[in-house]
Amino acid sequence: MARLLRKQSLKSGMPPGSIINVGSLLTPTTMEYIRYNDSSIKILDANDLSVFRDMPDAVDWIHIQGLSDTDRIIQICQKLKVHFVLIEDIFNDNQRAKTEDLEDGVFVVLKFPVFDEEEGHLHMEQASMILSGNMVISFQSSQEPIFTPLKDRLYKAAGKIRKLQADYLLYALCDLVVDSYFAVLESIDDTIEALEEKLVGDPTQETLQKIYHLKQETIVLRRAVWPMREAVGTLNRTDNPIVNESTHIYLRDLYDHTIQVIDTVETFRDMISGMLDMYLTSISNKMNEVMKVLTIFASIFIPLTFLAGVYGMNFHFLPELGWKWAYPVWWGVTIIVGLAMLAYFKRKNWL
Amino acid sequence: MARLLRKQSLKSGMPPGSIINVGSLLTPTTMEYIRYNDSSIKILDANDLSVFRDMPDAVDWIHIQGLSDTDRIIQICQKLKVHFVLIEDIFNDNQRAKTEDLEDGVFVVLKFPVFDEEEGHLHMEQASMILSGNMVISFQSSQEPIFTPLKDRLYKAAGKIRKLQADYLLYALCDLVVDSYFAVLESIDDTIEALEEKLVGDPTQETLQKIYHLKQETIVLRRAVWPMREAVGTLNRTDNPIVNESTHIYLRDLYDHTIQVIDTVETFRDMISGMLDMYLTSISNKMNEVMKVLTIFASIFIPLTFLAGVYGMNFHFLPELGWKWAYPVWWGVTIIVGLAMLAYFKRKNWL
Amino acid sequence: MARLLRKQSLKSGMPPGSIINVGSLLTPTTMEYIRYNDSSIKILDANDLSVFRDMPDAVDWIHIQGLSDTDRIIQICQKLKVHFVLIEDIFNDNQRAKTEDLEDGVFVVLKFPVFDEEEGHLHMEQASMILSGNMVISFQSSQEPIFTPLKDRLYKAAGKIRKLQADYLLYALCDLVVDSYFAVLESIDDTIEALEEKLVGDPTQETLQKIYHLKQETIVLRRAVWPMREAVGTLNRTDNPIVNESTHIYLRDLYDHTIQVIDTVETFRDMISGMLDMYLTSISNKMNEVMKVLTIFASIFIPLTFLAGVYGMNFHFLPELGWKWAYPVWWGVTIIVGLAMLAYFKRKNWL
Amino acid sequence: MARLLRKQSLKSGMPPGSIINVGSLLTPTTMEYIRYNDSSIKILDANDLSVFRDMPDAVDWIHIQGLSDTDRIIQICQKLKVHFVLIEDIFNDNQRAKTEDLEDGVFVVLKFPVFDEEEGHLHMEQASMILSGNMVISFQSSQEPIFTPLKDRLYKAAGKIRKLQADYLLYALCDLVVDSYFAVLESIDDTIEALEEKLVGDPTQETLQKIYHLKQETIVLRRAVWPMREAVGTLNRTDNPIVNESTHIYLRDLYDHTIQVIDTVETFRDMISGMLDMYLTSISNKMNEVMKVLTIFASIFIPLTFLAGVYGMNFHFLPELGWKWAYPVWWGVTIIVGLAMLAYFKRKNWL
Amino acid sequence: MARLLRKQSLKSGMPPGSIINVGSLLTPTTMEYIRYNDSSIKILDANDLSVFRDMPDAVDWIHIQGLSDTDRIIQICQKLKVHFVLIEDIFNDNQRAKTEDLEDGVFVVLKFPVFDEEEGHLHMEQASMILSGNMVISFQSSQEPIFTPLKDRLYKAAGKIRKLQADYLLYALCDLVVDSYFAVLESIDDTIEALEEKLVGDPTQETLQKIYHLKQETIVLRRAVWPMREAVGTLNRTDNPIVNESTHIYLRDLYDHTIQVIDTVETFRDMISGMLDMYLTSISNKMNEVMKVLTIFASIFIPLTFLAGVYGMNFHFLPELGWKWAYPVWWGVTIIVGLAMLAYFKRKNWL
């Protein structure tokens, strides 16, 4: 398992609002500044935010990927009058998903799952978005190309995105984040199906470890997913005038998808729990089978060995030894005892 | 188990509202257009939606079965001014049950259970319904003849359906969906009863697998059933004028039935959980019995075999061997040791 | 266990509101019509509901026991303008407890537990009551004499019932239903106490089955009892003018008792759960004891038997055989090995 | 375990409001009537409730201990116009904690735990209090001297009690009841600590029974404690003018303590649950150890015994028997086989 | 484990509001009185609270560490008109976290975790804060230097603290308390990671005890953390004018962090629960392996030993003994029997 927490405790005792980069410092900061309206789209210089309003009804999208260049990001945020506490949230990788309804905008933090192929486990990445005026600024701590499909749609003018305002852009970003859960959920679904087949066939210690691994992953997902419900719900219910009436049907749909993600995670939790129970009970069942085999063998042959031992004794006066039919009689007795034992186990339903 | 999710992740990155047929593409689309009022009923051409209002107070019901002909369905929906996001929901087979209160109508999505005889497991099908004006359009992804009884009632003018408005038709459709759960619940009830008898008699590994299978099925049912509570509840509480006052007593009854389904699923969950506990404890109990048999046999005969072994030794100076009463005394000692062991196990309550 | 559900699926596809007698058809219908006021009481003909108002301020109570005569019951209900959906509820034996606040009355469905001596398990019976004007109509599917004490009180004019209105009669009926749970709860309490004694003494497979049986019964009770909370709560909070202000203190008390029933069922659930855990752990504990006995015997005597076997070998050149003190020395070694093993097990705290 | 329920079912079918003494009939009734104000305090005759108002601003406290003298208690209650339903609650020992906001007063029922030294288990006692005008009447079914400290404070005029009204007296009584839980909780805390030490050391069947006993006690406590939350919460939120504004800070504090009791009980529940899991897992662990010892001994010596058995056979033509180095070679093989087994078990980490 | 409760029961029966020092009496009381504004900061004499208002817009912070000097603390509190009930809460070490909205101020009690290096377990310490006018008084029962970083920031004028009012000081104190949880959570996170590695490798009884210890610690944390949610939530939602509008964004952030702490504790709980299940199942799995080894050895060699025993018998007439090929044939039979057993176990998948 990956660690659940990044070292936030470093911040203990710092003035509230002080920025410490608890996320990865290794991802270099890149900025993209796209301005578009229905008819045209162009790329601006992210360092010169003053070049405003040269395109009628234009939507501005600044996307900042990688948060290592703390100073420059803080500078931009301050230029856009983002509150210190929110800047802190952008850098805090342990932040829960949340929506903050600001006076003149909306601030959204969401988490999305990334499957780390190398280490073989899930971890959560963070995406923060600020909607202010007709501009959206989005922040992402990692290099995961989660928003690339949106850029393509913007350039191709696919769907309605170029015709609508910045609030729709914010929705589209959130929608990509929520959709990213489905790929992970489907892969879990596949793993569950594969594990169930093994469970019915011949479960091993490795099967157990995979179930356990899956369970812990579901716990991590669950922790990310529940706060998202509240965050998307708040966004859905907002009466902030910056969110147009016509966008609300999309936000409701987004909320639906979020609930669907939560439902699925909870269902997986129940299923995996059931698999663990099934595994444990299967093992007990098998041990019972093993015990029966041992008991049958031991209970039949230990008395017989005793019988053999009796006539292996060297007492000088052991009359049976000299009897003519002793040996065949002995075999008779032995076979009868053996068969009686078998009958006894048969009656006990052990055979 | 069937997969829980159909491949929704294909949609990741598509413009929101883009239609991807996540349900089965193999079911051909068939459309039925029924118009009826109290006195007459006729079948119209589903391709020509413009033939309106030739019958006073008529209710229109368009039923679309199989969603493979995406273009035609989208076309019809657009003609009826269904919002893009709702069209997307109709095609999304992973959609949760929900009721959307529209300005001029009601949109309902429900799931219903279908038992796949071939593969031996449950899966969920989706039925979507739009009530708009005096028309209901219903969509269903599979060929399951769930709404056939309603058609019969319409033709036979059974009950009050021909005398009432389209809102009652919507209720009647929803009622069929909710009723379809009872057949499944009763079959689970039968299975539970059969399994309990086996549990008390002689549970096997197969019993365990059946219990496990039942448990996972209940989890799938549960996932479908809880959102239905909210969907039917919203329908029940709606103050949309399109739903007549007199229909509300039926909707309340529908809500009651929904809660009853949920109650029953939850009760099954508890019962199956109890069965698993009982199974595990039974196995432990049986293993205990097996262990006792083994221990009794081993503990009695292993010491006796040792005693026999002692006098099977070939030491030249082994005085007991020459004693006259050695052999009978040996038997005496052996029998006393054996009886002492039996008494010990008797006192321990193992016999 | 009895089945949880009666065959409701027969109704799938019937027009909503169609009456199918899902309860037992075997109980013949009997009707009683009692009219009383403070000063007098008389029995009327239940078939002639038109004989109204011959007694000032009289309360009418029609009690219908056994629902097999469907037609007659429907006829009476329709004469009293009971809605079709409610008539359906009266006949639907799977109905949850509920209170329906009607325009001019109150409709209450409650379940009560009946212990079936013959089959040795609990099942739930249904009682429905309609309060309308100064009349109460009560329906009961079985012959269980649950309301007999009330009739006695009416005839004897015990308590205040003859002085009060029909709403108090409704309360008195509900109170009898809720009180009927206490007898069952007390019998479960007794069983729990008896089982606990066995659990501490010598639990057997039979003890397990009794605990399991109790658990499943509690699950069935629980399913009946939670909806009752809502039903009685709705009755308690109703502002229907048909319920007098002075009756509310009784209804609050009724609600208290209902909560008490729920609390007790939940507490039993917890206790029985604890008993199952205790049982399983006890069994593990005992198996451990059995294993220790086996291990001690086997581990002591198997090596000793080996030692005896060594000198039972027939090698021609086996020098020890000829030594003078070989036999006593062998016993010495044997006893020392045996004692060492005992000391080892002593140190391991197995003795 | 003590029974959870006292025989309430005796009441089934009695007129609602009829008094049946379900509590212990053996405790004789004693009454105390104390009247006090800031400057003086005196004891009055509890049988003569008419001697009112001879002391300015006086608070009256009637404390009735032992409920066997039903008639006299009912008489007093009726003189004070206590509703029949409340009188019934006072006598009903199975009553849940509750607060009833009356028109001209407050009625509170609380439960408190009493540890029965003789029988070694907890049971719950009931205290009921009626605040009406400037008078508090308190009822208690047992002889437990729970309110004695308050009497001392009244006589000593300790704290502010003599300066304040009857609502503060009610609070002080409730506070004593809530405080009485802490002694029990602390004793459970001690027992948990002692059991944990045993659990880590050498858990026995007795440890298990103590944990189980503790668990069932916590369940009983929990059942008593949750309704208290609602009862004290209602008292806390009441806007009844009989409760002075200045008393509310005390009631809030009382509510805090109640929540603290609930929190602690729930924490104990979790802890005891953890202890049971730990116990079960420990037992499995130990059984594993036992099994390993058995397996090691048996797996080493059974093959060796076989080897000894081979050369104990009496075949006439058994060439090895005559070989010169046969015996030392046999020992060599035996020791090598034994060591190989040990190495195998070592590699399996069983040693 | 440390005790959960400090001896509160000593207070039973004391007048409500009477101060008993249930916390540690061993920590000597020290007081610090800091007055600061934007431009200057100075230390005042904590015994002379009358020296007010010599600095414009100054914020006063009195920090009292160690509560043993009860009288002096009560005296100061009374001078500042703190209600008796709140003083009691300050001294009651079992107090839950809570926020009390006073008429002219705010009273906050929080708990923070301290890891006791010596005894190796967590315990909870208490910090109480009163905001009144432009003054904050903070109380802390132990010597834990939790607020030291804040003093440093005040002296260094780091962040905005010196520019803002007392409500921000209260926030900063609460923030330090909430942040102190993260260090503990991260250490638990580390421990979980380390234990998981052991769990996958070779779990021992010690691993179990560590998991158990962790579980009980999480339970203790959980008990402290949930009430904090309510306390910080109340603070967040307060409309007390003493809390400035601009401070609310900080309080919202504080609330977010609190929820994050709760989420993490709950996630740990789930994870540790999963670890315990995994442990138990692993043990069962291993026991199964052990059993198989035993069964294979015993089932192969016990029959063979019997075969050897047969021909070790001393019957005079045992014809096989004299046969020429008896010995090789015997070996043949023995080896075939042995191989047959191996094949049987192979087919059963035990090898």
PDB file of N, CA, C and O in Angstrom, chain A residues 198-227:
ATOM      1  N   LYS A 198     -11.297 -17.874  -9.087  1.00  0.00           N
ATOM      2  CA  LYS A 198     -10.268 -18.557  -8.294  1.00  0.00           C
ATOM      3  C   LYS A 198     -10.832 -19.046  -6.970  1.00  0.00           C
ATOM      4  O   LYS A 198     -10.468 -20.111  -6.476  1.00  0.00           O
ATOM      5  N   LEU A 199     -11.697 -18.238  -6.406  1.00  0.00           N
ATOM      6  CA  LEU A 199     -12.267 -18.537  -5.097  1.00  0.00           C
ATOM      7  C   LEU A 199     -13.078 -19.831  -5.160  1.00  0.00           C
ATOM      8  O   LEU A 199     -13.060 -20.645  -4.230  1.00  0.00           O
ATOM      9  N   VAL A 200     -13.800 -19.987  -6.277  1.00  0.00           N
ATOM     10  CA  VAL A 200     -14.618 -21.177  -6.453  1.00  0.00           C
ATOM     11  C   VAL A 200     -13.727 -22.368  -6.791  1.00  0.00           C
ATOM     12  O   VAL A 200     -13.983 -23.488  -6.357  1.00  0.00           O
ATOM     13  N   GLY A 201     -12.661 -22.094  -7.554  1.00  0.00           N
ATOM     14  CA  GLY A 201     -11.737 -23.160  -7.939  1.00  0.00           C
ATOM     15  C   GLY A 201     -10.831 -23.538  -6.779  1.00  0.00           C
ATOM     16  O   GLY A 201     -11.248 -24.226  -5.851  1.00  0.00           O
ATOM     17  N   ASP A 202      -9.619 -23.060  -6.804  1.00  0.00           N
ATOM     18  CA  ASP A 202      -8.666 -23.454  -5.778  1.00  0.00           C
ATOM     19  C   ASP A 202      -7.976 -22.233  -5.183  1.00  0.00           C
ATOM     20  O   ASP A 202      -6.924 -21.803  -5.648  1.00  0.00           O
ATOM     21  N   PRO A 203      -8.577 -21.652  -4.139  1.00  0.00           N
ATOM     22  CA  PRO A 203      -8.009 -20.438  -3.564  1.00  0.00           C
ATOM     23  C   PRO A 203      -6.683 -20.708  -2.875  1.00  0.00           C
ATOM     24  O   PRO A 203      -6.537 -21.718  -2.181  1.00  0.00           O
ATOM     25  N   THR A 204      -5.725 -19.822  -3.071  1.00  0.00           N
ATOM     26  CA  THR A 204      -4.415 -19.944  -2.431  1.00  0.00           C
ATOM     27  C   THR A 204      -4.158 -18.717  -1.562  1.00  0.00           C
ATOM     28  O   THR A 204      -4.959 -17.790  -1.530  1.00  0.00           O
ATOM     29  N   GLN A 205      -3.023 -18.745  -0.899  1.00  0.00           N
ATOM     30  CA  GLN A 205      -2.579 -17.596  -0.099  1.00  0.00           C
ATOM     31  C   GLN A 205      -2.483 -16.356  -0.978  1.00  0.00           C
ATOM     32  O   GLN A 205      -2.772 -15.238  -0.536  1.00  0.00           O
ATOM     33  N   GLU A 206      -2.115 -16.553  -2.242  1.00  0.00           N
ATOM     34  CA  GLU A 206      -1.984 -15.417  -3.163  1.00  0.00           C
ATOM     35  C   GLU A 206      -3.369 -14.802  -3.435  1.00  0.00           C
ATOM     36  O   GLU A 206      -3.495 -13.573  -3.513  1.00  0.00           O
ATOM     37  N   THR A 207      -4.374 -15.665  -3.601  1.00  0.00           N
ATOM     38  CA  THR A 207      -5.744 -15.164  -3.779  1.00  0.00           C
ATOM     39  C   THR A 207      -6.122 -14.280  -2.608  1.00  0.00           C
ATOM     40  O   THR A 207      -6.680 -13.193  -2.780  1.00  0.00           O
ATOM     41  N   LEU A 208      -5.795 -14.749  -1.404  1.00  0.00           N
ATOM     42  CA  LEU A 208      -6.108 -13.968  -0.207  1.00  0.00           C
ATOM     43  C   LEU A 208      -5.442 -12.609  -0.262  1.00  0.00           C
ATOM     44  O   LEU A 208      -6.068 -11.581   0.012  1.00  0.00           O
ATOM     45  N   GLN A 209      -4.168 -12.592  -0.638  1.00  0.00           N
ATOM     46  CA  GLN A 209      -3.467 -11.312  -0.676  1.00  0.00           C
ATOM     47  C   GLN A 209      -4.049 -10.369  -1.709  1.00  0.00           C
ATOM     48  O   GLN A 209      -4.095  -9.160  -1.504  1.00  0.00           O
ATOM     49  N   LYS A 210      -4.522 -10.942  -2.819  1.00  0.00           N
ATOM     50  CA  LYS A 210      -5.144 -10.078  -3.828  1.00  0.00           C
ATOM     51  C   LYS A 210      -6.468  -9.503  -3.317  1.00  0.00           C
ATOM     52  O   LYS A 210      -6.775  -8.340  -3.545  1.00  0.00           O
ATOM     53  N   ILE A 211      -7.243 -10.346  -2.640  1.00  0.00           N
ATOM     54  CA  ILE A 211      -8.504  -9.844  -2.079  1.00  0.00           C
ATOM     55  C   ILE A 211      -8.219  -8.739  -1.075  1.00  0.00           C
ATOM     56  O   ILE A 211      -8.843  -7.684  -1.074  1.00  0.00           O
ATOM     57  N   TYR A 212      -7.228  -8.994  -0.227  1.00  0.00           N
ATOM     58  CA  TYR A 212      -6.866  -8.003   0.785  1.00  0.00           C
ATOM     59  C   TYR A 212      -6.433  -6.683   0.142  1.00  0.00           C
ATOM     60  O   TYR A 212      -6.863  -5.595   0.535  1.00  0.00           O
ATOM     61  N   HIS A 213      -5.600  -6.813  -0.858  1.00  0.00           N
ATOM     62  CA  HIS A 213      -5.107  -5.643  -1.583  1.00  0.00           C
ATOM     63  C   HIS A 213      -6.283  -4.847  -2.160  1.00  0.00           C
ATOM     64  O   HIS A 213      -6.355  -3.620  -2.044  1.00  0.00           O
ATOM     65  N   LEU A 214      -7.201  -5.576  -2.774  1.00  0.00           N
ATOM     66  CA  LEU A 214      -8.390  -4.958  -3.366  1.00  0.00           C
ATOM     67  C   LEU A 214      -9.199  -4.236  -2.290  1.00  0.00           C
ATOM     68  O   LEU A 214      -9.717  -3.141  -2.501  1.00  0.00           O
ATOM     69  N   LYS A 215      -9.297  -4.876  -1.137  1.00  0.00           N
ATOM     70  CA  LYS A 215     -10.077  -4.284  -0.054  1.00  0.00           C
ATOM     71  C   LYS A 215      -9.469  -2.961   0.390  1.00  0.00           C
ATOM     72  O   LYS A 215     -10.183  -1.969   0.564  1.00  0.00           O
ATOM     73  N   GLN A 216      -8.160  -2.966   0.585  1.00  0.00           N
ATOM     74  CA  GLN A 216      -7.514  -1.735   1.032  1.00  0.00           C
ATOM     75  C   GLN A 216      -7.635  -0.652  -0.040  1.00  0.00           C
ATOM     76  O   GLN A 216      -7.841   0.520   0.268  1.00  0.00           O
ATOM     77  N   GLU A 217      -7.564  -1.037  -1.303  1.00  0.00           N
ATOM     78  CA  GLU A 217      -7.744  -0.059  -2.375  1.00  0.00           C
ATOM     79  C   GLU A 217      -9.142   0.538  -2.356  1.00  0.00           C
ATOM     80  O   GLU A 217      -9.323   1.739  -2.568  1.00  0.00           O
ATOM     81  N   THR A 218     -10.129  -0.316  -2.099  1.00  0.00           N
ATOM     82  CA  THR A 218     -11.505   0.178  -2.022  1.00  0.00           C
ATOM     83  C   THR A 218     -11.648   1.163  -0.875  1.00  0.00           C
ATOM     84  O   THR A 218     -12.371   2.159  -0.973  1.00  0.00           O
ATOM     85  N   ILE A 219     -10.956   0.880   0.236  1.00  0.00           N
ATOM     86  CA  ILE A 219     -11.008   1.801   1.374  1.00  0.00           C
ATOM     87  C   ILE A 219     -10.440   3.170   0.988  1.00  0.00           C
ATOM     88  O   ILE A 219     -10.992   4.212   1.324  1.00  0.00           O
ATOM     89  N   VAL A 220      -9.333   3.142   0.240  1.00  0.00           N
ATOM     90  CA  VAL A 220      -8.712   4.400  -0.187  1.00  0.00           C
ATOM     91  C   VAL A 220      -9.645   5.150  -1.139  1.00  0.00           C
ATOM     92  O   VAL A 220      -9.854   6.363  -1.011  1.00  0.00           O
ATOM     93  N   LEU A 221     -10.243   4.421  -2.065  1.00  0.00           N
ATOM     94  CA  LEU A 221     -11.195   5.041  -3.004  1.00  0.00           C
ATOM     95  C   LEU A 221     -12.359   5.669  -2.251  1.00  0.00           C
ATOM     96  O   LEU A 221     -12.765   6.797  -2.528  1.00  0.00           O
ATOM     97  N   ARG A 222     -12.864   4.891  -1.314  1.00  0.00           N
ATOM     98  CA  ARG A 222     -14.013   5.336  -0.536  1.00  0.00           C
ATOM     99  C   ARG A 222     -13.735   6.643   0.180  1.00  0.00           C
ATOM    100  O   ARG A 222     -14.578   7.527   0.260  1.00  0.00           O
ATOM    101  N   ARG A 223     -12.550   6.746   0.736  1.00  0.00           N
ATOM    102  CA  ARG A 223     -12.165   7.957   1.446  1.00  0.00           C
ATOM    103  C   ARG A 223     -12.167   9.161   0.505  1.00  0.00           C
ATOM    104  O   ARG A 223     -12.481  10.285   0.901  1.00  0.00           O
ATOM    105  N   ALA A 224     -11.799   8.937  -0.774  1.00  0.00           N
ATOM    106  CA  ALA A 224     -11.750  10.039  -1.731  1.00  0.00           C
ATOM    107  C   ALA A 224     -13.136  10.389  -2.235  1.00  0.00           C
ATOM    108  O   ALA A 224     -13.419  11.542  -2.559  1.00  0.00           O
ATOM    109  N   VAL A 225     -13.990   9.393  -2.293  1.00  0.00           N
ATOM    110  CA  VAL A 225     -15.214   9.509  -3.055  1.00  0.00           C
ATOM    111  C   VAL A 225     -16.356  10.154  -2.267  1.00  0.00           C
ATOM    112  O   VAL A 225     -17.158  10.908  -2.806  1.00  0.00           O
ATOM    113  N   TRP A 226     -16.402   9.864  -0.954  1.00  0.00           N
ATOM    114  CA  TRP A 226     -17.502  10.434  -0.171  1.00  0.00           C
ATOM    115  C   TRP A 226     -17.465  11.958  -0.117  1.00  0.00           C
ATOM    116  O   TRP A 226     -18.504  12.614  -0.277  1.00  0.00           O
ATOM    117  N   PRO A 227     -16.284  12.576   0.147  1.00  0.00           N
ATOM    118  CA  PRO A 227     -16.286  14.041   0.181  1.00  0.00           C
ATOM    119  C   PRO A 227     -16.674  14.637  -1.175  1.00  0.00           C
ATOM    120  O   PRO A 227     -17.224  15.731  -1.223  1.00  0.00           O
TER     121      PRO A 227
END
